[in-house]
Amino acid sequence: MRNKLLFFMAIIMTLLALIPVAAQDDEEFIFGMVLVGPRDDRGWSQAHYEGGLYVEERIPGARMLYFESLNPSDTPETTLMDVVSLFVDEGAQVIFTTSDAFEEDTNAVAREFPDVVFINVSGDDVLVGTAPPNLGNVMAQIEIPRLIAGCAAALTTQTGKIGYLGPLINAETRRVSSSAYLGARYCYENYAGGNAEDLEFKVVWIGFWFPIPGVTLDATEQSNAFFDDGFDVVMSGIDTAEMVIVAGQRQQEGENVYAIPYNSLEGCNQAPEACLGVPYYNWGVAYKSIIEEVQAGTWESRWDWVAPDYEDMNNLETSITGFALGEGLSEENAALLQEFIDELVAYQMENQDSFFLWQGPLNLQDGTILAEEGETVSLEDIWYLPQLLEGMQGDSE
Amino acid sequence: MRERLIRLGFTSGALILALGVTALLISMFDHSPIDVLETAWDGAFKDGRRFSAVVNFWIPLTLASIGLVVTFTAGLWNIGIEGQMIIGAVCASWAGLYFEAPSVILIPTCILLGAIGGMLWGMLAGLLKLRFGVHEIFGGVALNFIAANIAIYFISGPWQPPEGGSAQSTPPFQAAATLPRISDDLQFNLLFLLITIGAIIAIGLLLMFTRWGLTLRAVGKNAQSALLLGVRTERVTLSAFMVCGALGGIAGAHRVLQAYSSLRPSPAGGIGFLALLVVLLISFRAWWVPFIAFALAAIIAGSTRVKTLLQLDQSLAGVLQGLIVLTILIFNGLADRLTRKDHHE
């Protein structure tokens, strides 16, 4: 009798010991993705969603949980805490909160779940020193493709007027729009044969990352207003791509106008012929390496401002951000743009601690000196840019 | 007795119809209604954290609804409830950010300021109606809009975070403004729970047994006759707005203290509008408020989980709520007809 009991116990013990091993073989790695807009917005949120799909494709067993449109107007009754606790319940080990809008809440929620790794995209909690050890920040150096986008706009404009549709005003949106301006100014003078003083570069802020009826300005209306006022290239700094559709419609009516969307490789799709190109994110590169580090146990909280792969900015396996040419860009201008890109890459290969064209003399909008002649603006000073640059039209705060 | 049975039958019939249509919709999107129901149920009741989320939604929803029972009894369509919640939230936020005091003083101060702010904003809707002849629906919509912009003004203006911030939130409140939880499992605040239960009982009793309640009902039924009979209708109307606004303001204070620990754009989160649905559903009977509000809170918590796990759109919850309200209103109308016919016989 006793022998039998021992025998059974031995079997059970062996089985119990085996189960975890068996389970580990095809174990899932669950990660969460919180999106501020819809996953198919052809812009910011879509780029993050695609980053998640990228990870699912390349890391065996990786499975994404996502929650789209977490924002006060679409889902006013849902908080980040609600969403994150659902993800954690399902076993999520890494959670990406993919908006500046989630920065404060991510910090609070991360403290509530110390065993889960949180990555807030575009935030600076780690840099400022307020992040708990399980919270990291990541951002791409979109300023580089932005410089290129600005150049493409300046090469194309006939009226010398470039419109920029911005979201809300903060350091991020100031440095990104300013980068576009620097690229535009440089190319207008050096490649298009114009005079930098004659270039008009106007920023209009709609009020939020994407248009919300009744709360923000209407992106379609603003794009039309730009074109009506003689601006013939409108660049986007917002999450969505209305300006491309508007430019496409106006081209069909015979106007010579163009748009440059933002965020997603698919940004041009709605009107390719009116699109000069798109500065886009390829978040999957960063997400994949973060998840691999967490899996290996080597991840540590840090603030990452990831540079593109200068060998080939449009290599989707290696570059977190790039600039995809659009059909609207003429062949001649595409060749000039390539010359500019070569210049830029040559600079960046030598200088990791600043961006091309961010060299003095540069003034802020109110005339304050940002960098003297020969001086270089440091990455941190660019990150925290306090105003737009001198020469740009639009509000700095 | 028979009338009650008929009403009960019609109400359950309405619920079954609403659920049936929703199930049909779910099947049309290639999901199993049973799966969805299970997922949703777990989303609301799986563990302490889930249940606490339901309660934390129930508290402001119930407060706003019970406030609306007062205005509806007086025949007033207080659409402005959302704005009253927002102003309550803004006032409570001021204390949460700048009024330095220990928790025991700070939190009641937040609640009190929220109540006062909501009350004054409610009074404004009343004054617009009484002094300037602006119907409370139009006045309310306008005041909601203004309240939302006041919140945004403070967030992106004087109360923005020192580092410049993102125009989406004030800095977090002081640590002393953190609402204590009952326990690790019951993550809601006892004081707010007691205030909510107290409000239900107080308003229920006031409406049933006091002169104020009687005059409210008189004004609600027929303001002209009430005036002729010597009821000071203006005062009654104004008091209804103020009581409702105060309760809405407390609800707003709960939102900023509990959900965000900071002031956000649209801090009321549409709860005021949801409260309007609650009150429509119960045809203004105060005692039903906590139950209906709880059901709606559970549906919302459940639907968040459905959206996350089954990727079914969250607006399904909105569809279900809309259907419930619609079918119940229709069936109520039918029941009215039927019972009236009975009386004639």
Short mmCIF file of N, CA and C in Angstrom, two decimals, chain A residues 65-68 72 75-79 81-82 85-87 89-90 100-101 104-105 112-113 168 170 208-209 214, chain B residues 46-47 49-50 53 57 145 165-166 168-169 181 255 259-260 264-266 269-270 300 304-305 307-309 311 314:
data_model
loop_
_atom_site.label_atom_id
_atom_site.label_comp_id
_atom_site.label_asym_id
_atom_site.label_seq_id
_atom_site.Cartn_x
_atom_site.Cartn_y
_atom_site.Cartn_z
N LEU A 65 -1.08 42.96 -26.89
CA LEU A 65 -2.42 43.42 -26.53
C LEU A 65 -2.43 44.91 -26.80
N TYR A 66 -3.49 45.41 -27.39
CA TYR A 66 -3.48 46.85 -27.61
C TYR A 66 -4.81 47.47 -27.21
N PHE A 67 -4.75 48.74 -26.92
CA PHE A 67 -5.95 49.51 -26.61
C PHE A 67 -5.84 50.80 -27.39
N GLU A 68 -6.79 51.03 -28.30
CA GLU A 68 -6.67 52.22 -29.15
C GLU A 68 -7.56 53.35 -28.65
N PRO A 72 -9.27 61.69 -23.78
CA PRO A 72 -10.44 62.19 -23.06
C PRO A 72 -11.68 62.37 -23.94
N THR A 75 -12.64 58.06 -25.22
CA THR A 75 -12.92 57.12 -24.12
C THR A 75 -12.79 57.84 -22.79
N PRO A 76 -13.69 58.82 -22.55
CA PRO A 76 -13.54 59.62 -21.34
C PRO A 76 -13.65 58.81 -20.06
N GLU A 77 -14.33 57.66 -20.13
CA GLU A 77 -14.57 56.92 -18.89
C GLU A 77 -13.44 55.96 -18.57
N THR A 78 -12.46 55.83 -19.47
CA THR A 78 -11.40 54.86 -19.24
C THR A 78 -10.09 55.57 -18.89
N THR A 79 -9.41 55.09 -17.86
CA THR A 79 -8.13 55.68 -17.49
C THR A 79 -7.00 54.73 -17.89
N MET A 81 -4.85 53.57 -15.99
CA MET A 81 -4.81 52.54 -14.95
C MET A 81 -5.72 51.37 -15.31
N ASP A 82 -6.95 51.67 -15.77
CA ASP A 82 -7.89 50.61 -16.16
C ASP A 82 -7.25 49.70 -17.20
N SER A 85 -4.08 47.71 -15.97
CA SER A 85 -4.36 46.58 -15.07
C SER A 85 -4.97 45.41 -15.84
N LEU A 86 -5.71 45.70 -16.91
CA LEU A 86 -6.22 44.61 -17.76
C LEU A 86 -5.06 43.89 -18.46
N PHE A 87 -4.13 44.66 -18.99
CA PHE A 87 -2.96 44.07 -19.65
C PHE A 87 -2.18 43.19 -18.66
N ASP A 89 -3.20 41.79 -15.92
CA ASP A 89 -4.01 40.59 -15.63
C ASP A 89 -3.78 39.50 -16.66
N GLU A 90 -3.61 39.91 -17.91
CA GLU A 90 -3.44 38.94 -18.99
C GLU A 90 -2.00 38.46 -19.09
N ASP A 100 2.84 61.26 -25.42
CA ASP A 100 3.17 62.27 -24.43
C ASP A 100 1.98 62.48 -23.49
N ALA A 101 0.76 62.23 -24.00
CA ALA A 101 -0.44 62.40 -23.18
C ALA A 101 -0.47 61.42 -22.01
N GLU A 104 2.44 61.48 -17.46
CA GLU A 104 2.23 61.56 -16.00
C GLU A 104 1.61 60.27 -15.48
N ASP A 105 0.60 59.77 -16.20
CA ASP A 105 -0.10 58.57 -15.72
C ASP A 105 0.80 57.35 -15.75
N GLU A 112 2.67 51.39 -9.40
CA GLU A 112 1.67 50.43 -8.93
C GLU A 112 2.04 48.99 -9.33
N PHE A 113 2.74 48.85 -10.47
CA PHE A 113 3.11 47.51 -10.95
C PHE A 113 4.63 47.43 -11.13
N LEU A 168 -0.14 70.52 -30.47
CA LEU A 168 -0.13 71.46 -29.36
C LEU A 168 1.31 71.95 -29.20
N ASN A 170 4.65 72.27 -27.31
CA ASN A 170 5.57 71.89 -26.23
C ASN A 170 6.97 71.77 -26.81
N PHE A 208 -4.32 69.98 -30.32
CA PHE A 208 -4.11 68.64 -29.73
C PHE A 208 -3.37 67.80 -30.76
N TRP A 209 -3.01 66.57 -30.39
CA TRP A 209 -2.23 65.72 -31.29
C TRP A 209 -2.99 65.37 -32.55
N GLY A 214 -14.88 70.36 -32.47
CA GLY A 214 -15.39 71.23 -31.41
C GLY A 214 -14.35 71.61 -30.37
N LYS B 46 -14.03 40.30 -11.69
CA LYS B 46 -13.04 39.24 -11.55
C LYS B 46 -12.32 39.26 -10.21
N ASP B 47 -11.91 40.44 -9.78
CA ASP B 47 -11.19 40.52 -8.50
C ASP B 47 -11.42 41.90 -7.89
N ARG B 49 -9.61 44.50 -7.69
CA ARG B 49 -9.22 45.65 -8.49
C ARG B 49 -10.30 46.01 -9.51
N ARG B 50 -10.84 44.94 -10.16
CA ARG B 50 -11.90 45.17 -11.16
C ARG B 50 -13.13 45.76 -10.48
N ALA B 53 -12.79 49.30 -9.58
CA ALA B 53 -12.92 50.21 -10.72
C ALA B 53 -14.40 50.52 -10.96
N PHE B 57 -16.32 54.23 -10.52
CA PHE B 57 -17.13 54.85 -11.56
C PHE B 57 -18.54 55.11 -11.03
N PHE B 145 -19.86 73.94 -22.32
CA PHE B 145 -18.77 74.31 -23.23
C PHE B 145 -17.80 75.27 -22.54
N GLY B 165 5.37 71.34 -19.66
CA GLY B 165 4.29 70.37 -19.75
C GLY B 165 3.72 70.21 -21.13
N SER B 166 2.63 69.50 -21.20
CA SER B 166 2.12 69.06 -22.48
C SER B 166 0.72 69.58 -22.72
N GLN B 168 -1.84 68.93 -21.32
CA GLN B 168 -2.85 67.88 -21.15
C GLN B 168 -3.15 67.57 -19.71
N SER B 169 -2.39 68.13 -18.81
CA SER B 169 -2.58 67.81 -17.41
C SER B 169 -1.86 68.83 -16.55
N ARG B 181 -7.38 54.38 0.44
CA ARG B 181 -8.24 53.27 0.03
C ARG B 181 -8.65 52.48 1.26
N ARG B 255 -13.72 62.67 -9.37
CA ARG B 255 -13.03 62.31 -10.61
C ARG B 255 -11.56 62.73 -10.57
N ALA B 259 -9.47 59.45 -10.05
CA ALA B 259 -9.06 58.89 -11.33
C ALA B 259 -7.72 59.43 -11.81
N TYR B 260 -7.41 60.70 -11.50
CA TYR B 260 -6.25 61.31 -12.15
C TYR B 260 -5.21 61.89 -11.18
N ARG B 264 -7.52 67.30 -15.61
CA ARG B 264 -7.37 66.92 -17.01
C ARG B 264 -8.44 67.63 -17.85
N PRO B 265 -8.23 67.68 -19.16
CA PRO B 265 -9.33 68.15 -20.00
C PRO B 265 -10.49 67.15 -19.87
N SER B 266 -11.69 67.61 -20.01
CA SER B 266 -12.91 66.83 -19.75
C SER B 266 -12.80 65.90 -18.55
N GLY B 269 -15.62 63.35 -17.84
CA GLY B 269 -15.60 62.07 -18.55
C GLY B 269 -16.95 61.61 -19.09
N GLY B 270 -17.83 62.55 -19.41
CA GLY B 270 -19.12 62.14 -19.96
C GLY B 270 -20.05 61.52 -18.93
N ILE B 300 -19.75 49.36 -18.36
CA ILE B 300 -18.62 50.12 -18.90
C ILE B 300 -17.30 49.46 -18.56
N THR B 304 -14.65 47.76 -21.39
CA THR B 304 -13.24 48.09 -21.57
C THR B 304 -12.43 46.80 -21.73
N ARG B 305 -12.78 45.78 -20.95
CA ARG B 305 -12.06 44.52 -21.05
C ARG B 305 -12.38 43.82 -22.36
N LYS B 307 -13.08 45.26 -25.14
CA LYS B 307 -12.33 45.94 -26.18
C LYS B 307 -10.87 45.47 -26.18
N THR B 308 -10.29 45.35 -24.98
CA THR B 308 -8.89 44.99 -24.88
C THR B 308 -8.62 43.57 -25.33
N LEU B 309 -9.48 42.65 -24.90
CA LEU B 309 -9.17 41.24 -25.14
C LEU B 309 -9.78 40.71 -26.42
N GLN B 311 -10.99 42.75 -28.87
CA GLN B 311 -10.87 43.79 -29.90
C GLN B 311 -12.22 44.13 -30.52
N GLN B 314 -15.31 49.39 -28.24
CA GLN B 314 -15.86 49.77 -26.95
C GLN B 314 -17.22 50.44 -27.09
#
